[in-house]
CSV table of C-alpha atoms in Angstrom, one decimal:
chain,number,residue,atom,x,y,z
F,94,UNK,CA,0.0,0.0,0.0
F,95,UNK,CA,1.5,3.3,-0.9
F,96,UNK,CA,0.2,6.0,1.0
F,97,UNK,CA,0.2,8.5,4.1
F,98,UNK,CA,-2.7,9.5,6.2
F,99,UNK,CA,-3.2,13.5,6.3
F,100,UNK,CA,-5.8,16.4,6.3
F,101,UNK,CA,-6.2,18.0,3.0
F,102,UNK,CA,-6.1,21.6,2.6
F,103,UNK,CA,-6.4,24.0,-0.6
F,104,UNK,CA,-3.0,24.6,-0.5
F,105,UNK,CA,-0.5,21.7,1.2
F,106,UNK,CA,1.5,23.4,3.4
F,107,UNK,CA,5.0,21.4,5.5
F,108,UNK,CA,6.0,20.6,2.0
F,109,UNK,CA,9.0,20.9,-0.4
F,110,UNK,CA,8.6,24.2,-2.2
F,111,UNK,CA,10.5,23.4,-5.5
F,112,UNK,CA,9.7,23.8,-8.6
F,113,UNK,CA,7.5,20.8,-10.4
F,114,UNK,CA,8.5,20.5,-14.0
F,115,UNK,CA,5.8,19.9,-16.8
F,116,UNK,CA,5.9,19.1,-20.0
F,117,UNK,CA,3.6,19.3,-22.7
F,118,UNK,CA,3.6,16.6,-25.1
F,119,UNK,CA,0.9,18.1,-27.9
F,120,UNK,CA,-0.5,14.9,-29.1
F,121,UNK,CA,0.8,11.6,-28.5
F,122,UNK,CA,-0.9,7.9,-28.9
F,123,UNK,CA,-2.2,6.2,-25.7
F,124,UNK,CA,0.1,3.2,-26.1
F,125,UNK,CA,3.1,5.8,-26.4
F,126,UNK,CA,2.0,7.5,-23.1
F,127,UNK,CA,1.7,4.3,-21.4
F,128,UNK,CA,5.1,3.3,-22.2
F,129,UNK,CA,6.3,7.1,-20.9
F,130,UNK,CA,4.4,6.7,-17.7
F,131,UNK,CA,6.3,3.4,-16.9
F,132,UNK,CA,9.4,4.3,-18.2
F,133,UNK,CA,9.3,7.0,-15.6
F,134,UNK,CA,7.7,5.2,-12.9
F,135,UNK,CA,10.3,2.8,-13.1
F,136,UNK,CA,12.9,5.6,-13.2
F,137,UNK,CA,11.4,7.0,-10.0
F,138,UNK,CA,11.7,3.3,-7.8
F,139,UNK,CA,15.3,3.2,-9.3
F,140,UNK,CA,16.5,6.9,-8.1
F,141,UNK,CA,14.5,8.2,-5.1
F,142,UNK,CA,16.7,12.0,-6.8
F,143,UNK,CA,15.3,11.7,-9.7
F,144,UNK,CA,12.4,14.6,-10.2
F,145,UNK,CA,8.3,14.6,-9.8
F,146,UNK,CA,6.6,15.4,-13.5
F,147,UNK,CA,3.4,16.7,-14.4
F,148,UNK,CA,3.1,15.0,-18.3
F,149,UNK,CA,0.4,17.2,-20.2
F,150,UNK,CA,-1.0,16.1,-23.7
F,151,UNK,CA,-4.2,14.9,-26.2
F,152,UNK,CA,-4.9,11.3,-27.4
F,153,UNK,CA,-6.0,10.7,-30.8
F,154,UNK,CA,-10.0,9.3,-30.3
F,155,UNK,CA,-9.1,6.8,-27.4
F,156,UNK,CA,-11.4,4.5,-25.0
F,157,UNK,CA,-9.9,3.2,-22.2
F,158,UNK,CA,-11.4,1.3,-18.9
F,159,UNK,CA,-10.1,0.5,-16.2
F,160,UNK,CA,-8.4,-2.4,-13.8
F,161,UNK,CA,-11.9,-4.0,-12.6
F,162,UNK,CA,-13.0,-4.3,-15.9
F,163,UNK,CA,-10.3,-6.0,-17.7
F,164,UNK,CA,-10.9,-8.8,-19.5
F,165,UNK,CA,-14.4,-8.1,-19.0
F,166,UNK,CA,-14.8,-5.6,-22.7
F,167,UNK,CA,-14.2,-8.1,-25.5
F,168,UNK,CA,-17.4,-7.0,-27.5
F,169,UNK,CA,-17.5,-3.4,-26.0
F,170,UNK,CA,-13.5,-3.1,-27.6
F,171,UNK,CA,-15.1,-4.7,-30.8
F,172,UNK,CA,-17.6,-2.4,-31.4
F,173,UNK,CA,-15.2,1.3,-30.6
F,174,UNK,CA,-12.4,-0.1,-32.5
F,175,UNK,CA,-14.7,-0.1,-35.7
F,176,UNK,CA,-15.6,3.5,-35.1
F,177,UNK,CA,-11.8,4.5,-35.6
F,178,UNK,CA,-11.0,4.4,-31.9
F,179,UNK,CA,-8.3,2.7,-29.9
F,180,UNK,CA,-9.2,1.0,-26.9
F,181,UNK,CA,-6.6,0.0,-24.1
F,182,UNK,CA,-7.6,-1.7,-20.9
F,183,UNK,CA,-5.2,-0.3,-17.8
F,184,UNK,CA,-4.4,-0.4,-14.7
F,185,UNK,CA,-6.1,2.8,-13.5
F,186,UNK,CA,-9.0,3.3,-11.2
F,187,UNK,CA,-12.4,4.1,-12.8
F,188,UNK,CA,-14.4,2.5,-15.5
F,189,UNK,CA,-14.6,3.3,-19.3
F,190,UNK,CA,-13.6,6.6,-20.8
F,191,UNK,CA,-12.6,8.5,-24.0
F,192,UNK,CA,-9.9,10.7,-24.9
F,193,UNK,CA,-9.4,13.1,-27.5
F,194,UNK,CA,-8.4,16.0,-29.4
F,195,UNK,CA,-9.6,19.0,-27.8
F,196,UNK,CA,-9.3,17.1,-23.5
F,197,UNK,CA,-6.5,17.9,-21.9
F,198,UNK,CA,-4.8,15.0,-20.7
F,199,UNK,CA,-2.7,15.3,-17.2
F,200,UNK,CA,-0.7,12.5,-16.1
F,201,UNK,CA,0.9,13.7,-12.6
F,202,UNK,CA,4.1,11.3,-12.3
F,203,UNK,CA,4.5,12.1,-8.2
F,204,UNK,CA,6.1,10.7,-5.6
F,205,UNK,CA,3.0,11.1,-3.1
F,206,UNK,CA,6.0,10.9,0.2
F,207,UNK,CA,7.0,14.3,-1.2
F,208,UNK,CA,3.6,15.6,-0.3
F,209,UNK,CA,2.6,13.9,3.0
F,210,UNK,CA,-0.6,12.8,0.8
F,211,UNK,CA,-2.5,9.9,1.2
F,212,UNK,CA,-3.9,8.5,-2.3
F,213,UNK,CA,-7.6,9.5,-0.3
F,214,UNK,CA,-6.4,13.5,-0.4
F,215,UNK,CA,-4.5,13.0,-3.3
F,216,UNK,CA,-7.6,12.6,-5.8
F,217,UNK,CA,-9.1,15.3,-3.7
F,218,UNK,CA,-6.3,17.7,-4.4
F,219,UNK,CA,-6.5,16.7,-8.2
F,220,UNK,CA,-10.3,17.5,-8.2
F,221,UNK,CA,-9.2,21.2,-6.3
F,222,UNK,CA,-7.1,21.8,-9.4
F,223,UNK,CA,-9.8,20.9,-11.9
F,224,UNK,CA,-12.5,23.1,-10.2
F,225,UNK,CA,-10.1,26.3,-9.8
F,226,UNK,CA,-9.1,26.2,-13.4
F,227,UNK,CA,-13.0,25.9,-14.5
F,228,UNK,CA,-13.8,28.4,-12.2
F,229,UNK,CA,-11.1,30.8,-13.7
F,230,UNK,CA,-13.0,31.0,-16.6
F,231,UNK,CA,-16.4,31.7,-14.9
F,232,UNK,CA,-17.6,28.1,-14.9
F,233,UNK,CA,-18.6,27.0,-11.7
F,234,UNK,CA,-17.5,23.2,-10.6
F,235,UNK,CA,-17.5,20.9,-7.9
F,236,UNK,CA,-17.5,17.4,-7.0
F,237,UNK,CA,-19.8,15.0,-6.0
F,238,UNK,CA,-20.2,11.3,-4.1
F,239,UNK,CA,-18.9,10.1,-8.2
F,240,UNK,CA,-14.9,11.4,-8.1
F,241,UNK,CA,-14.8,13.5,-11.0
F,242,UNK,CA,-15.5,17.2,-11.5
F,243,UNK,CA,-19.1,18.2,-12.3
F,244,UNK,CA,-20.6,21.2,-13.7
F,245,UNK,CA,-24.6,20.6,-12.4
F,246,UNK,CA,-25.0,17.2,-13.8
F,247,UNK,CA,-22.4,17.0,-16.5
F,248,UNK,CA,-19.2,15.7,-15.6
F,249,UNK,CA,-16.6,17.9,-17.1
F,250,UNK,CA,-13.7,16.2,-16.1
F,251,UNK,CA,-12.4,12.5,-15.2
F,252,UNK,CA,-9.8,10.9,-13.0
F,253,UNK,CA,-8.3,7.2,-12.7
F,254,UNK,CA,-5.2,7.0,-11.1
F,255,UNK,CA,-2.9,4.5,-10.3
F,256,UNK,CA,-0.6,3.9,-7.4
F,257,UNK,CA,2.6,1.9,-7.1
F,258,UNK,CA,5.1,1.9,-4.3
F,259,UNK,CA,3.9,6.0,-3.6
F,260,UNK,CA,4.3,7.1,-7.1
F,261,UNK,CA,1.3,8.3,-9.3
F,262,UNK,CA,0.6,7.7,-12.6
F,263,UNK,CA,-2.4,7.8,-15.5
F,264,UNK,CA,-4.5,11.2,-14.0
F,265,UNK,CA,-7.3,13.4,-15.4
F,266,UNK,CA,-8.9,14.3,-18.6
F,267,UNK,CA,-10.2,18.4,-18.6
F,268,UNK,CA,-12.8,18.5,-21.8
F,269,UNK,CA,-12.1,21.9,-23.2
F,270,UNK,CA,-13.7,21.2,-26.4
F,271,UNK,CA,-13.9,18.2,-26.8
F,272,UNK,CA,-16.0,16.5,-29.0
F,273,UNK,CA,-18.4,15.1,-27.1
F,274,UNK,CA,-20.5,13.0,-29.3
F,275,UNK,CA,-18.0,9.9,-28.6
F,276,UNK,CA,-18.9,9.6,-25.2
F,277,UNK,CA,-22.1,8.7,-26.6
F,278,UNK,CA,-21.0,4.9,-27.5
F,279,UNK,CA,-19.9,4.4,-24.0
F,280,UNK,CA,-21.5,4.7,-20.6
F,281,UNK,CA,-18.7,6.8,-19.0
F,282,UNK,CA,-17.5,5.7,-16.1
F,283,UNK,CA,-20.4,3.8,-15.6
F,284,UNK,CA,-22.6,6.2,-14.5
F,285,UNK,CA,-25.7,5.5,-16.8
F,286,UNK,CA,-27.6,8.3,-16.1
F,287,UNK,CA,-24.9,10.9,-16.7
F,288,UNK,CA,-23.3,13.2,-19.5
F,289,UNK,CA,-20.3,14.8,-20.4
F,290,UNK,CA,-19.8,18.4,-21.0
F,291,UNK,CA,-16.9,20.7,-22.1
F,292,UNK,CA,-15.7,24.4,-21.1
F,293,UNK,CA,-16.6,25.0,-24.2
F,294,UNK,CA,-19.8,23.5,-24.3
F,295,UNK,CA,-20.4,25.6,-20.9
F,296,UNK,CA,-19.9,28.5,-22.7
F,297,UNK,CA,-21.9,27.1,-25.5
F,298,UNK,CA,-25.1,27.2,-23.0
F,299,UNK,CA,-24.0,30.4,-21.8
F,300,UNK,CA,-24.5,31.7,-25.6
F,301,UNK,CA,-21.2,32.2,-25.9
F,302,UNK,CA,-19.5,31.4,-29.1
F,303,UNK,CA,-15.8,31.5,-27.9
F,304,UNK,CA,-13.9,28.0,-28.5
F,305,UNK,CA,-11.6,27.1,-25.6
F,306,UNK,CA,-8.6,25.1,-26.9
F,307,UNK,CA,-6.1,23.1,-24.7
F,308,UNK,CA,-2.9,24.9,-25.3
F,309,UNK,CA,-5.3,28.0,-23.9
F,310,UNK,CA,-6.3,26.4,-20.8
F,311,UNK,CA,-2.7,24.6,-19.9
F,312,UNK,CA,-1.2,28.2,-18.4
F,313,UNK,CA,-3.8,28.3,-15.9
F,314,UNK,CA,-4.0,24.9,-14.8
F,315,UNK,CA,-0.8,24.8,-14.3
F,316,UNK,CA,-1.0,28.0,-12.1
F,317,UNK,CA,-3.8,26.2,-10.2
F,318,UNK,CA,-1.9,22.7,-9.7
F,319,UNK,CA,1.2,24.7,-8.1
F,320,UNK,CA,-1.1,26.5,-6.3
F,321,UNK,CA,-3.1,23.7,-4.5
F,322,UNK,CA,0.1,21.2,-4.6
F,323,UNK,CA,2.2,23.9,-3.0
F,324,UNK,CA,5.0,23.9,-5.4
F,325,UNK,CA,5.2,26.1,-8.7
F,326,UNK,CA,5.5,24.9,-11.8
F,327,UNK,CA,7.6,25.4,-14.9
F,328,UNK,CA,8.1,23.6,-18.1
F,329,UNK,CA,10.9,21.3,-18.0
F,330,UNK,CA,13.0,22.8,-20.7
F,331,UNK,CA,13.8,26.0,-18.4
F,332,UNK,CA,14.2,23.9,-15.1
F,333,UNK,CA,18.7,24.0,-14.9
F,334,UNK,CA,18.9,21.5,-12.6
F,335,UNK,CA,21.2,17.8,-13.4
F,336,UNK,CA,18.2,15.5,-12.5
F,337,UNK,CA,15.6,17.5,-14.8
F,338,UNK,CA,17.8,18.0,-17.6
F,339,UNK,CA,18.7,13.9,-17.7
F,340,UNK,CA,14.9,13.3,-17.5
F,341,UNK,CA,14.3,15.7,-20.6
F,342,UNK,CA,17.5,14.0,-22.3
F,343,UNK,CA,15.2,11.1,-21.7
F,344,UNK,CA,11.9,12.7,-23.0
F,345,UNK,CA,13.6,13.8,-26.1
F,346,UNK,CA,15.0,10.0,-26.7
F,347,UNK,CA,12.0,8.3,-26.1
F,348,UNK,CA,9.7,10.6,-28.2
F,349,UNK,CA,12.1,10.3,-31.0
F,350,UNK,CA,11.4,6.7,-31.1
T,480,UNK,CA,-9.4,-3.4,17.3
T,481,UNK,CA,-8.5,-6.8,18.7
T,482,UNK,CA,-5.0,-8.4,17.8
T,483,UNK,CA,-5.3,-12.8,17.2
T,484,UNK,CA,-2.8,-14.1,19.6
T,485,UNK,CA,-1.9,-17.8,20.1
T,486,UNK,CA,-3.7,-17.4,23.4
T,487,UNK,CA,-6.9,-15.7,22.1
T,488,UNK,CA,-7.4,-12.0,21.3
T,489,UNK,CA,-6.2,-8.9,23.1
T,490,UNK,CA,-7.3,-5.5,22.9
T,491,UNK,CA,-5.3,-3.3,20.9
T,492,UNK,CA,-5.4,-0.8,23.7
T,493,UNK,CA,-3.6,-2.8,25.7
T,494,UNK,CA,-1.2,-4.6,23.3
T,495,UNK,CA,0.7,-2.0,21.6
T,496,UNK,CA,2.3,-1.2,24.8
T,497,UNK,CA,3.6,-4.5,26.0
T,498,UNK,CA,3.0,-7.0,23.5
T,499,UNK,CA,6.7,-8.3,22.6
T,500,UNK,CA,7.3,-8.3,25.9
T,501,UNK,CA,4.2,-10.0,27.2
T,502,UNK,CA,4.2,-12.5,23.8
T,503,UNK,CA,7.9,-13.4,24.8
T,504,UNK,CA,7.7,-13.7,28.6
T,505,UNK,CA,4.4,-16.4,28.1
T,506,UNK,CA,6.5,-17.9,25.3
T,507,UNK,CA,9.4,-19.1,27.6
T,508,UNK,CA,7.5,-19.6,30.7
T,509,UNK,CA,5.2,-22.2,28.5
T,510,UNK,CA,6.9,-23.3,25.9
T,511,UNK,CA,10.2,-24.7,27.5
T,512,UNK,CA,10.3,-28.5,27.1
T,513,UNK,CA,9.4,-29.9,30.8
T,514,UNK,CA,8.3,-33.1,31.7
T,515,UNK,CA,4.3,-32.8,31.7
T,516,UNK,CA,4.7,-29.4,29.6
T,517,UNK,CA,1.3,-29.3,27.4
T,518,UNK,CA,3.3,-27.9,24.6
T,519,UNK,CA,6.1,-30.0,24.9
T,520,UNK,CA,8.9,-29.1,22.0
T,521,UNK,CA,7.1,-26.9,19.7
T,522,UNK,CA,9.2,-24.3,18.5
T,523,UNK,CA,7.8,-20.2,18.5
T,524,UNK,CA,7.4,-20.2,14.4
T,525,UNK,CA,4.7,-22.5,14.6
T,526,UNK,CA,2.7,-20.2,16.4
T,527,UNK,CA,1.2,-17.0,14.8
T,528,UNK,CA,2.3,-13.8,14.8
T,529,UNK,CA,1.3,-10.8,13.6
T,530,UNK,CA,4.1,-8.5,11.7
T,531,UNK,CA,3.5,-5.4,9.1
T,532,UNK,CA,5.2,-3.8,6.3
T,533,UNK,CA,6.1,-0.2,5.7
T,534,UNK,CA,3.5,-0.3,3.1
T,535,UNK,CA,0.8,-1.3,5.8
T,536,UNK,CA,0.2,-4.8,4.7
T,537,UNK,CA,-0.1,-7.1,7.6
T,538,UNK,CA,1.0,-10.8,8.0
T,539,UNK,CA,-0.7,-13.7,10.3
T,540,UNK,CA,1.9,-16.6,10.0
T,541,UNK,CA,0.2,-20.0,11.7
T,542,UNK,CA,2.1,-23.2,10.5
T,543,UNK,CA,4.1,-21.7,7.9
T,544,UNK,CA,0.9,-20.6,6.3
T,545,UNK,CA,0.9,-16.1,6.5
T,546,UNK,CA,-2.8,-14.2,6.0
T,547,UNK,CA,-2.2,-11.2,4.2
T,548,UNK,CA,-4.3,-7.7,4.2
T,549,UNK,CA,-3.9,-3.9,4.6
T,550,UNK,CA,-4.1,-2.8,7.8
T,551,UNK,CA,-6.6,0.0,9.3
T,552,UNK,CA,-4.3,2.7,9.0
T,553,UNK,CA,-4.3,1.6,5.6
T,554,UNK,CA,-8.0,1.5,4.3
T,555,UNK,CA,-8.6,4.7,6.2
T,556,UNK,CA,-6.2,6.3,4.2
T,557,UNK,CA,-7.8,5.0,1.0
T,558,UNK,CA,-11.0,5.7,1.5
T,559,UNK,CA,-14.5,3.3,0.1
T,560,UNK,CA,-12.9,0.2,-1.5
T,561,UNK,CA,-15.0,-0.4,-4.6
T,562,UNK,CA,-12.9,-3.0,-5.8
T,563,UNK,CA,-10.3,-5.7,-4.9
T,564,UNK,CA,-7.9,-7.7,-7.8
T,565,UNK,CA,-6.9,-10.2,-5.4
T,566,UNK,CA,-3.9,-12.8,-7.3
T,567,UNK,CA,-4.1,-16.2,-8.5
T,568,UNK,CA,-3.8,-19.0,-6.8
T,569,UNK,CA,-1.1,-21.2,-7.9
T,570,UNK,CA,1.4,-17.4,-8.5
T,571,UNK,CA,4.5,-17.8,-6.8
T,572,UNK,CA,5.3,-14.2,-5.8
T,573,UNK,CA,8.7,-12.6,-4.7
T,574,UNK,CA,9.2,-10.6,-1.0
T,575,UNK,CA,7.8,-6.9,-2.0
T,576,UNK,CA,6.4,-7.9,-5.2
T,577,UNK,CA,2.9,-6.8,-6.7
T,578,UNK,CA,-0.2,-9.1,-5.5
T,579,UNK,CA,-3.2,-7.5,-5.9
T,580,UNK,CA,-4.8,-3.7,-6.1
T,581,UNK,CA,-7.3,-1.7,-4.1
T,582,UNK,CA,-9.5,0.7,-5.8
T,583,UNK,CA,-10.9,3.5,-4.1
T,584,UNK,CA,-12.2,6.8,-5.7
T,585,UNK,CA,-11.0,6.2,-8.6
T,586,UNK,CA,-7.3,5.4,-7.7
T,587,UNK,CA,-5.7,1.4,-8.1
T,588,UNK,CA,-3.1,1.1,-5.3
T,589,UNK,CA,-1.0,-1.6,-5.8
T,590,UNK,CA,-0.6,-4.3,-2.7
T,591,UNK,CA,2.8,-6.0,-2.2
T,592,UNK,CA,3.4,-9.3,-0.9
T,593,UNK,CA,5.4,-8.8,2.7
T,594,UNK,CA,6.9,-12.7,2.1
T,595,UNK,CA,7.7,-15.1,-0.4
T,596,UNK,CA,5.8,-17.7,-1.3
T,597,UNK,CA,2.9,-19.6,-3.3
T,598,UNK,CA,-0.5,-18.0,-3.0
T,599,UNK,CA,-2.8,-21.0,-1.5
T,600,UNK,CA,-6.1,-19.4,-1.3
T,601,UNK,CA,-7.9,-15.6,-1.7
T,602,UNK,CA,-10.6,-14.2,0.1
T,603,UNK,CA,-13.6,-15.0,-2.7
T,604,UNK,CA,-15.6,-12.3,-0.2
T,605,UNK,CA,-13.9,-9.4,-1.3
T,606,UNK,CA,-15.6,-9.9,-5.4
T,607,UNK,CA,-19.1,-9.4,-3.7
T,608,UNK,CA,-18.5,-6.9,-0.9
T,609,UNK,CA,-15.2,-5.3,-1.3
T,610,UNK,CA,-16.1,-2.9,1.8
T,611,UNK,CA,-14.8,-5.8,4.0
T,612,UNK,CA,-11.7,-3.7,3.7
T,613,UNK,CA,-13.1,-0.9,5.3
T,614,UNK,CA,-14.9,-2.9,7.8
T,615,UNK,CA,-12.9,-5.5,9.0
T,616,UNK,CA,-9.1,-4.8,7.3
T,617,UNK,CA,-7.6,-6.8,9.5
T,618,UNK,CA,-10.0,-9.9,10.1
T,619,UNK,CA,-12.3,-10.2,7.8
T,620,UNK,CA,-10.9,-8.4,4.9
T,621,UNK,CA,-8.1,-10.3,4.1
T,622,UNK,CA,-7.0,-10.7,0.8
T,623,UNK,CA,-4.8,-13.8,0.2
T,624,UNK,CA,-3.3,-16.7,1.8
T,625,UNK,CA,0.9,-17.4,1.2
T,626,UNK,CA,2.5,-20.4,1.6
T,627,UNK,CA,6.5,-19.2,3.5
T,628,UNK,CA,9.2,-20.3,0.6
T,629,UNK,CA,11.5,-18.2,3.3
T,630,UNK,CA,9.7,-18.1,6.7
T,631,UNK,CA,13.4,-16.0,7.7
T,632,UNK,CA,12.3,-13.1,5.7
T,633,UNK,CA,9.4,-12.4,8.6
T,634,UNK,CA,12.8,-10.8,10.0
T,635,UNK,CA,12.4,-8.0,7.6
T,636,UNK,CA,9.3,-7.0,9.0
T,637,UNK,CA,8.4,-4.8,11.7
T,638,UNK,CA,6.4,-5.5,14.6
T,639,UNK,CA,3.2,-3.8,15.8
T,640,UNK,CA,5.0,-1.2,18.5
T,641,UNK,CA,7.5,-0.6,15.3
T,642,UNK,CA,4.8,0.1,12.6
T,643,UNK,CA,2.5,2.1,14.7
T,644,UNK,CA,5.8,4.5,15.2
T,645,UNK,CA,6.2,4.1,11.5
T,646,UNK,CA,2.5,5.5,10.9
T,647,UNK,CA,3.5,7.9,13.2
T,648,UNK,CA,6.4,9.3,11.7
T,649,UNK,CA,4.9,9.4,8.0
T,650,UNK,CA,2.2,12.2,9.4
């Protein structure tokens, strides 16, 4: 069990106050980001110096579920992969989802020790991020007793996480305008009575016309996730520290593959 | 919560502060091979006891035979279990090595195996009413049973005094 037992509060405080790299991959397949979580999970058992990494990005039309349901989607996968979707079963919390051009994607590669989190306060803190950034652009949020982020009735953003040995990996996925009519071949997450929505789409209801991309909305989340995780965050090329420029040396090799 | 001892169960009030102690001092004073002694030459292993990893999994060991779970610090920490991926039976797993997951809002947190060993049997429960984590993490909810390929490695683990300073320390 990886975890610690502590009270959540809207910004951590007790903790280190570095900087958290991020990087921001544009878009990248699912089985590529897979492979880049583990690699760097696995580099994070092997070097307890080696640096936490908030991975940013977009799949190309994805649907994904999660551990309890693996092995249990044969004709589900069947189905998606002939509407020109990839489907991956993982190792994440959570049920079926989609990801897509126009989500952002946020794959938090932490070392939960470093925060005094337990995994409980951890998905909490996650959902704080999500409902700041909405509510920066006038879009009120919240969560409910289904871990996600809601606007009303709509969930506008989902979270599956996994745990191993403290370190985090897989994360959330922020519609910003997203195209929402694929959620329609899935129950997401299993909630059957629920939809999706967008910031975008928010807007949309709002009578507003105004398109809200991903690049536009990665500045502020990544205000907000320094904010409520206590540490601010820069992208990983202007970090000048050894251990963050080895693990961009390692970025760069692996994304030229 | 109460602890399984070989004599019966203790309150956990009363155990963290003397329990080595006390477990040790009964040990010798019974288990010494005396004419008429009821236990004659049995040796301590053979008994259980009760250790815990530093990733609050807990370990009964009775005949070579360990019952594995998360402990209470553990499941509070997690929050409502929704699920359980308990192993195999018949996987031989390594000391530390994956056996299992917990889901709880939405987070899979892997469980690893405090000994070596072949897992023997899994707690079938846990598919139907995974909140036996919650409930009863150390009784009820147990997740697997491991047969001891290295009963020495119990060594490595800490005792209950030793992992409640642990939990302690990681707040």
């Amino acid at each position: 069990m990886s975890l610690f037992f502590s009270t959540f509060r809207n910004t951590l405080t007790g903790i280190p106050t570095s900087i958290l790299p991020y990087v921001y991959l544009s878009q990248i397949s699912y089985e590529k980001a897979l492979n880049l979580q583990k690699l760097l999970v696995r580099r994070r058992f092997e070097n307890k110096n080696s640096s936490d990494l908030l991975l940013l990005l977009q799949h190309p039309p994805t649907f994904t579920t999660g551990r309890r349901d693996i092995g249990k989607t044969t004709n589900d996968e069947a189905y998606l992969r002939k509407l020109g979707a990839e489907y991956f079963e993982t190792l994440r919390g959570g049920q079926t989802t989609f990801h897509g051009p126009g989500q952002l994607v946020g794959y938090p590669i932490l070392d939960l020790r470093n925060f005094k989190l337990s995994v409980r306060c951890y998905v909490a803190a996650i959902e704080h991020v999500i409902i700041n950034t909405c509510n920066a652009y006038g879009i009120v949020a919240s969560t409910t007793k289904n871990t996600g982020v809601w606007v009303g009735d709509d969930k506008i953003c989902a979270i599956g996480i996994q745990v191993q040995r403290f370190i985090t990996s897989h994360g959330f996925a922020l519609n910003c305008n997203t195209d929402l009519n694929w959620f329609d071949h899935i129950i997401p997450c299993g909630l059957e009575d629920k939809k999706m929505t967008s910031l975008t789409n928010e807007y949309a209801k709002e009578g507003k016309k105004t398109i809200i991309t991903v690049e536009q909305v990665i500045p502020t989340l990544c205000q907000h996730f320094g904010y409520v995780f206590g540490r601010p965050l820069k992208p990983l090329k202007d970090v000048n520290n050894e251990s963050d420029r080895a693990l961009m040396q390692i970025l760069d090799e692996f994304l030229m593959i | 919560m109460f602890i399984p001892t070989t004599f019966g169960f203790i309150s956990s009030k009363v155990v963290p502060l003397y329990a080595p102690t006390f477990r040790r001092a009964i040990l010798r004073n019974t288990f010494r091979n005396t004419p008429g002694s009821r236990f004659g030459a049995l040796s301590f292993k053979e008994f259980s006891c009760k250790k815990f990893t530093k990733d609050h999994e807990w370990i009964v060991v009775e005949n070579n035979l360990g019952t594995v779970g998360i402990t209470d610090y553990a499941q509070k920490a997690l929050g409502d279990v929704v699920f359980v991926e308990t192993p195999e039976i018949g996987t031989v797993v390594e000391q530390s090595g994956a056996c299992g997951a917990v889901e709880s809002v939405k987070a899979a947190s892997d469980i690893y195996a405090p000994v070596s060993g072949e897992i023997v049997d899994v707690n079938k429960n846990l598919a139907e009413t995974p909140g036996l984590i919650n409930k009863s993490p150390e009784t009820d909810g147990w997740l697997c049973k491991i047969k001891l390929s290295n009963p020495s490695e119990l060594n490595d683990l800490l005792e209950e005094n030793d992992y409640h300073s642990h939990c302690e320390k990681s707040h």
